[in-house]
GROMACS .gro file of C-alpha atoms in nm:
model
  269
    1MET     CA    1  23.808  13.055   5.788
    2ARG     CA    2  24.056  13.084   5.503
    3VAL     CA    3  24.248  12.796   5.350
    4THR     CA    4  24.617  12.818   5.267
    5ARG     CA    5  24.729  12.576   4.999
    6ASP     CA    6  25.098  12.510   4.948
    7VAL     CA    7  25.153  12.235   4.695
    8ARG     CA    8  24.923  12.110   4.421
    9PHE     CA    9  24.893  11.746   4.328
   10GLY     CA   10  24.822  11.622   3.978
   11ALA     CA   11  24.522  11.433   3.849
   12VAL     CA   12  24.526  11.054   3.867
   13ALA     CA   13  24.722  10.923   3.570
   14GLY     CA   14  24.501  10.646   3.446
   15CYS     CA   15  24.224  10.426   3.573
   16ALA     CA   16  24.430  10.138   3.713
   17ALA     CA   17  24.609  10.362   3.964
   18VAL     CA   18  24.298  10.402   4.177
   19LEU     CA   19  24.095  10.091   4.096
   20VAL     CA   20  24.131   9.949   4.447
   21GLY     CA   21  23.983  10.259   4.607
   22SER     CA   22  23.700  10.324   4.363
   23VAL     CA   23  23.357  10.182   4.301
   24GLY     CA   24  23.391  10.142   3.927
   25CYS     CA   25  23.652  10.224   3.671
   26VAL     CA   26  23.533  10.305   3.321
   27PRO     CA   27  23.703  10.567   3.103
   28ASP     CA   28  23.503  10.871   2.997
   29ARG     CA   29  23.299  10.792   2.687
   30GLU     CA   30  23.127  11.125   2.622
   31PRO     CA   31  23.300  11.416   2.447
   32ALA     CA   32  23.368  11.683   2.706
   33ALA     CA   33  23.233  11.957   2.476
   34GLY     CA   34  22.884  11.810   2.508
   35TRP     CA   35  22.886  11.870   2.884
   36VAL     CA   36  23.015  12.226   2.908
   37ASP     CA   37  22.681  12.392   2.988
   38GLY     CA   38  22.562  12.119   3.225
   39ALA     CA   39  22.890  12.110   3.414
   40ALA     CA   40  22.894  12.490   3.440
   41ALA     CA   41  22.547  12.482   3.597
   42VAL     CA   42  22.636  12.220   3.859
   43ARG     CA   43  22.999  12.299   3.937
   44PRO     CA   44  22.948  12.600   4.172
   45ALA     CA   45  22.720  12.393   4.394
   46VAL     CA   46  22.977  12.115   4.455
   47HIS     CA   47  23.194  12.134   4.768
   48SER     CA   48  23.458  11.936   4.954
   49VAL     CA   49  23.365  11.791   5.294
   50TRP     CA   50  23.640  11.786   5.559
   51ALA     CA   51  23.652  11.618   5.899
   52THR     CA   52  23.876  11.507   6.181
   53ARG     CA   53  23.881  11.130   6.188
   54PRO     CA   54  24.139  10.857   6.257
   55ALA     CA   55  24.381  10.850   5.966
   56LEU     CA   56  24.667  10.650   6.116
   57GLU     CA   57  24.687  10.413   6.410
   58ARG     CA   58  24.804  10.677   6.658
   59MET     CA   59  24.675  11.008   6.529
   60ALA     CA   60  24.375  11.186   6.387
   61ALA     CA   61  24.397  11.413   6.085
   62PHE     CA   62  24.178  11.694   5.961
   63THR     CA   63  24.138  11.599   5.596
   64PRO     CA   64  23.899  11.598   5.299
   65VAL     CA   65  23.666  11.299   5.337
   66GLY     CA   66  23.424  11.334   5.045
   67SER     CA   67  23.203  11.566   4.844
   68GLY     CA   68  22.867  11.738   4.891
   69PHE     CA   69  22.647  11.985   4.704
   70THR     CA   70  22.414  12.273   4.784
   71VAL     CA   71  22.044  12.182   4.771
   72ALA     CA   72  21.880  12.484   4.939
   73VAL     CA   73  21.965  12.830   5.073
   74ASP     CA   74  21.770  13.058   5.306
   75SER     CA   75  21.848  13.382   5.488
   76ALA     CA   76  22.051  13.205   5.755
   77ALA     CA   77  22.227  12.904   5.601
   78ALA     CA   78  22.284  12.673   5.307
   79LEU     CA   79  22.188  12.305   5.309
   80VAL     CA   80  22.450  12.064   5.173
   81LEU     CA   81  22.363  11.705   5.081
   82THR     CA   82  22.622  11.428   5.109
   83ASN     CA   83  22.661  11.062   5.215
   84ALA     CA   84  22.622  10.941   5.573
   85HIS     CA   85  22.947  10.746   5.542
   86VAL     CA   86  23.128  11.068   5.450
   87VAL     CA   87  23.035  11.250   5.773
   88ALA     CA   88  22.995  10.967   6.027
   89ASP     CA   89  23.156  10.643   6.136
   90THR     CA   90  23.000  10.300   6.083
   91GLY     CA   91  22.804  10.339   6.405
   92GLY     CA   92  22.641  10.662   6.284
   93THR     CA   93  22.841  10.898   6.506
   94PRO     CA   94  22.940  11.216   6.317
   95HIS     CA   95  23.311  11.284   6.286
   96PRO     CA   96  23.440  11.565   6.510
   97ARG     CA   97  23.522  11.904   6.357
   98LEU     CA   98  23.313  11.862   6.046
   99SER     CA   99  23.351  12.135   5.782
  100VAL     CA  100  23.262  12.218   5.421
  101LEU     CA  101  23.514  12.382   5.188
  102VAL     CA  102  23.351  12.627   4.946
  103GLN     CA  103  23.573  12.737   4.657
  104ALA     CA  104  23.453  13.045   4.468
  105ASP     CA  105  23.605  13.311   4.245
  106THR     CA  106  23.671  13.524   4.554
  107GLY     CA  107  23.867  13.249   4.729
  108ALA     CA  108  23.819  12.937   4.939
  109VAL     CA  109  23.642  12.935   5.276
  110LEU     CA  110  23.615  12.646   5.519
  111TYR     CA  111  23.281  12.664   5.703
  112PRO     CA  112  23.201  12.468   6.020
  113ALA     CA  113  22.920  12.227   5.936
  114GLU     CA  114  22.627  12.107   6.147
  115VAL     CA  115  22.469  11.767   6.082
  116LEU     CA  116  22.098  11.839   6.041
  117ALA     CA  117  21.987  11.491   5.937
  118LEU     CA  118  22.161  11.154   5.909
  119ASP     CA  119  22.038  10.820   5.769
  120PRO     CA  120  22.306  10.546   5.753
  121GLY     CA  121  22.057  10.304   5.594
  122ARG     CA  122  22.000  10.528   5.293
  123ASP     CA  123  22.360  10.654   5.322
  124LEU     CA  124  22.250  11.017   5.317
  125ALA     CA  125  22.325  11.319   5.536
  126LEU     CA  126  22.224  11.684   5.532
  127LEU     CA  127  22.460  11.955   5.657
  128GLY     CA  128  22.406  12.320   5.738
  129ILE     CA  129  22.672  12.587   5.675
  130ALA     CA  130  22.667  12.965   5.721
  131ASP     CA  131  22.695  13.071   5.357
  132THR     CA  132  22.386  13.234   5.208
  133THR     CA  133  22.550  13.324   4.876
  134LEU     CA  134  22.540  12.975   4.725
  135THR     CA  135  22.311  12.859   4.444
  136PRO     CA  136  22.133  12.523   4.486
  137VAL     CA  137  22.112  12.261   4.213
  138GLY     CA  138  21.805  12.184   4.003
  139TRP     CA  139  21.663  11.831   4.013
  140ARG     CA  140  21.567  11.576   3.748
  141ALA     CA  141  21.218  11.453   3.844
  142ASP     CA  142  21.177  11.151   3.613
  143ARG     CA  143  21.384  10.837   3.592
  144VAL     CA  144  21.671  10.829   3.346
  145ALA     CA  145  21.664  10.574   3.065
  146MET     CA  146  21.916  10.300   2.998
  147GLY     CA  147  22.197  10.444   2.788
  148GLU     CA  148  22.122  10.807   2.875
  149PRO     CA  149  22.439  11.016   2.920
  150VAL     CA  150  22.516  11.111   3.282
  151ALA     CA  151  22.809  11.283   3.451
  152THR     CA  152  22.943  11.375   3.792
  153ILE     CA  153  23.162  11.639   3.954
  154GLY     CA  154  23.339  11.575   4.283
  155TYR     CA  155  23.653  11.639   4.483
  156GLY     CA  156  23.935  11.387   4.471
  157LEU     CA  157  24.102  11.304   4.800
  158PRO     CA  158  24.465  11.410   4.859
  159GLU     CA  159  24.702  11.128   4.776
  160GLY     CA  160  24.865  11.053   5.111
  161GLY     CA  161  25.001  11.286   5.375
  162ILE     CA  162  24.849  11.454   5.679
  163VAL     CA  163  24.678  11.791   5.687
  164ASP     CA  164  24.807  12.001   5.979
  165THR     CA  165  24.610  12.270   6.159
  166ALA     CA  166  24.726  12.579   6.346
  167GLY     CA  167  24.457  12.784   6.516
  168ALA     CA  168  24.197  12.902   6.266
  169GLN     CA  169  24.421  12.846   5.966
  170VAL     CA  170  24.435  12.522   5.769
  171MET     CA  171  24.776  12.444   5.622
  172THR     CA  172  24.793  12.152   5.383
  173ARG     CA  173  25.058  12.010   5.155
  174PHE     CA  174  24.788  11.930   4.901
  175THR     CA  175  24.519  12.100   4.696
  176VAL     CA  176  24.178  11.942   4.655
  177ALA     CA  177  24.028  12.007   4.312
  178ARG     CA  178  23.698  11.937   4.141
  179ARG     CA  179  23.702  11.665   3.878
  180PHE     CA  180  23.454  11.580   3.605
  181THR     CA  181  23.377  11.239   3.456
  182ALA     CA  182  23.099  11.120   3.223
  183GLY     CA  183  22.937  10.791   3.126
  184HIS     CA  184  22.593  10.636   3.082
  185ALA     CA  185  22.302  10.518   3.293
  186SER     CA  186  22.262  10.141   3.308
  187SER     CA  187  21.970  10.028   3.524
  188TYR     CA  188  21.802  10.065   3.861
  189ARG     CA  189  21.847   9.793   4.121
  190THR     CA  190  21.778   9.728   4.490
  191LEU     CA  191  22.082   9.645   4.701
  192GLU     CA  192  21.871   9.482   4.972
  193PRO     CA  193  21.577   9.284   4.823
  194GLY     CA  194  21.245   9.413   4.950
  195ASP     CA  195  21.390   9.739   5.087
  196PRO     CA  196  21.317  10.030   4.849
  197SER     CA  197  21.532  10.263   5.061
  198THR     CA  198  21.835  10.081   4.913
  199ASN     CA  199  21.738  10.149   4.549
  200VAL     CA  200  22.034  10.268   4.340
  201LEU     CA  201  22.101  10.356   3.979
  202GLU     CA  202  22.397  10.177   3.824
  203VAL     CA  203  22.607  10.403   3.603
  204SER     CA  204  22.921  10.355   3.394
  205LEU     CA  205  23.095  10.636   3.579
  206PHE     CA  206  23.442  10.633   3.729
  207LEU     CA  207  23.347  10.722   4.089
  208PHE     CA  208  23.696  10.811   4.206
  209PRO     CA  209  23.787  10.829   4.576
  210GLY     CA  210  23.643  11.148   4.722
  211VAL     CA  211  23.343  11.175   4.488
  212SER     CA  212  23.114  11.012   4.746
  213GLY     CA  213  22.830  11.252   4.824
  214GLY     CA  214  22.867  11.447   4.500
  215PRO     CA  215  22.591  11.492   4.240
  216THR     CA  216  22.526  11.289   3.925
  217PHE     CA  217  22.347  11.491   3.658
  218THR     CA  218  22.224  11.494   3.299
  219ARG     CA  219  22.335  11.715   3.009
  220ASP     CA  220  22.096  11.994   3.107
  221GLY     CA  221  22.255  12.024   3.453
  222ARG     CA  222  21.968  11.855   3.638
  223VAL     CA  223  22.077  11.636   3.930
  224LEU     CA  224  21.937  11.282   3.927
  225GLY     CA  225  22.099  11.150   4.245
  226VAL     CA  226  22.385  11.134   4.494
  227ASN     CA  227  22.702  10.935   4.434
  228ARG     CA  228  22.744  10.644   4.670
  229GLY     CA  229  23.092  10.502   4.720
  230GLY     CA  230  23.090  10.321   5.053
  231TRP     CA  231  23.354  10.066   5.137
  232GLU     CA  232  23.096   9.788   5.133
  233LEU     CA  233  23.051   9.852   4.760
  234ARG     CA  234  23.419   9.873   4.672
  235ALA     CA  235  23.467   9.503   4.738
  236GLU     CA  236  23.245   9.422   4.440
  237THR     CA  237  23.407   9.333   4.110
  238THR     CA  238  23.207   9.566   3.889
  239SER     CA  239  23.260   9.837   3.633
  240TYR     CA  240  22.953  10.025   3.758
  241GLY     CA  241  22.917  10.300   4.014
  242HIS     CA  242  22.607  10.340   4.231
  243VAL     CA  243  22.396  10.656   4.254
  244ILE     CA  244  22.124  10.713   4.516
  245PRO     CA  245  21.825  10.826   4.304
  246VAL     CA  246  21.615  11.135   4.367
  247LEU     CA  247  21.316  10.936   4.497
  248VAL     CA  248  21.528  10.794   4.781
  249VAL     CA  249  21.666  11.144   4.847
  250ARG     CA  250  21.308  11.270   4.882
  251GLN     CA  251  21.226  10.987   5.124
  252PHE     CA  252  21.522  11.091   5.339
  253LEU     CA  253  21.435  11.461   5.331
  254ARG     CA  254  21.065  11.393   5.399
  255ALA     CA  255  21.149  11.184   5.704
  256SER     CA  256  21.383  11.454   5.837
  257GLY     CA  257  21.147  11.745   5.765
  258TYR     CA  258  21.351  11.913   5.492
  259GLU     CA  259  21.172  11.803   5.175
  260ALA     CA  260  20.979  12.128   5.132
  261ALA     CA  261  21.289  12.340   5.185
  262VAL     CA  262  21.489  12.149   4.923
  263PHE     CA  263  21.227  12.084   4.655
  264ALA     CA  264  20.991  12.383   4.683
  265ASP     CA  265  21.188  12.587   4.426
  266SER     CA  266  21.406  12.314   4.280
  267GLY     CA  267  21.290  12.355   3.922
  268GLU     CA  268  21.232  11.985   3.862
  269SER     CA  269  21.190  11.889   3.500
   0.00000   0.00000   0.00000
């Protein structure tokens, strides 16, 4: 399914413009040149997740709803990791017409997506799409230290408007584009005391709207976790974003039967 894009929208001009809709808002503090290789390694694996869900009181729109990234590929499909709140409502019901937009040098393709596993408690979901050409990310096995540089790549949401559909074609007045932002690791914490499934890493990253479900990674391009930007976190007055660490990701994949598929050849280091 091909995507036709009519009008581009510019990047957010400043932090304050999107503070209400973001988890944290801290300007980039790392020189971009120091991240070129790591970003180049991760960028092709990052995708935009689209769904039909209520956008206005009286209509539903097919729109970008978050980010995701490739974690495994076999002869039949690619596995894409994202947040549960990106692909499902608060009751855990997946949004209708769920798709993943893959942008490559040869063009952009919107693939229908199947929800393979869903865990609202850990805020994680695994999708399957019919693209066997993708390259999965590599994982960071050990915990990151306080002050260690980290970065993320994700897709910003279109700023307003409705995305119209006509048959198999998607016609939108906006372009979704990957964005990069960098910061530092702060500390690990548990959102719900006594429940290790709610462990998160606090980071001084600007987790802009749409980055939910995208990867956070270190300078060597190793992914250390999944961005979490649920509405329940946006009410906090904090300059920190939350990342679901790799150990919680493994718990989720083990429970759903996909751990071996994702981590067998992940190249953890």
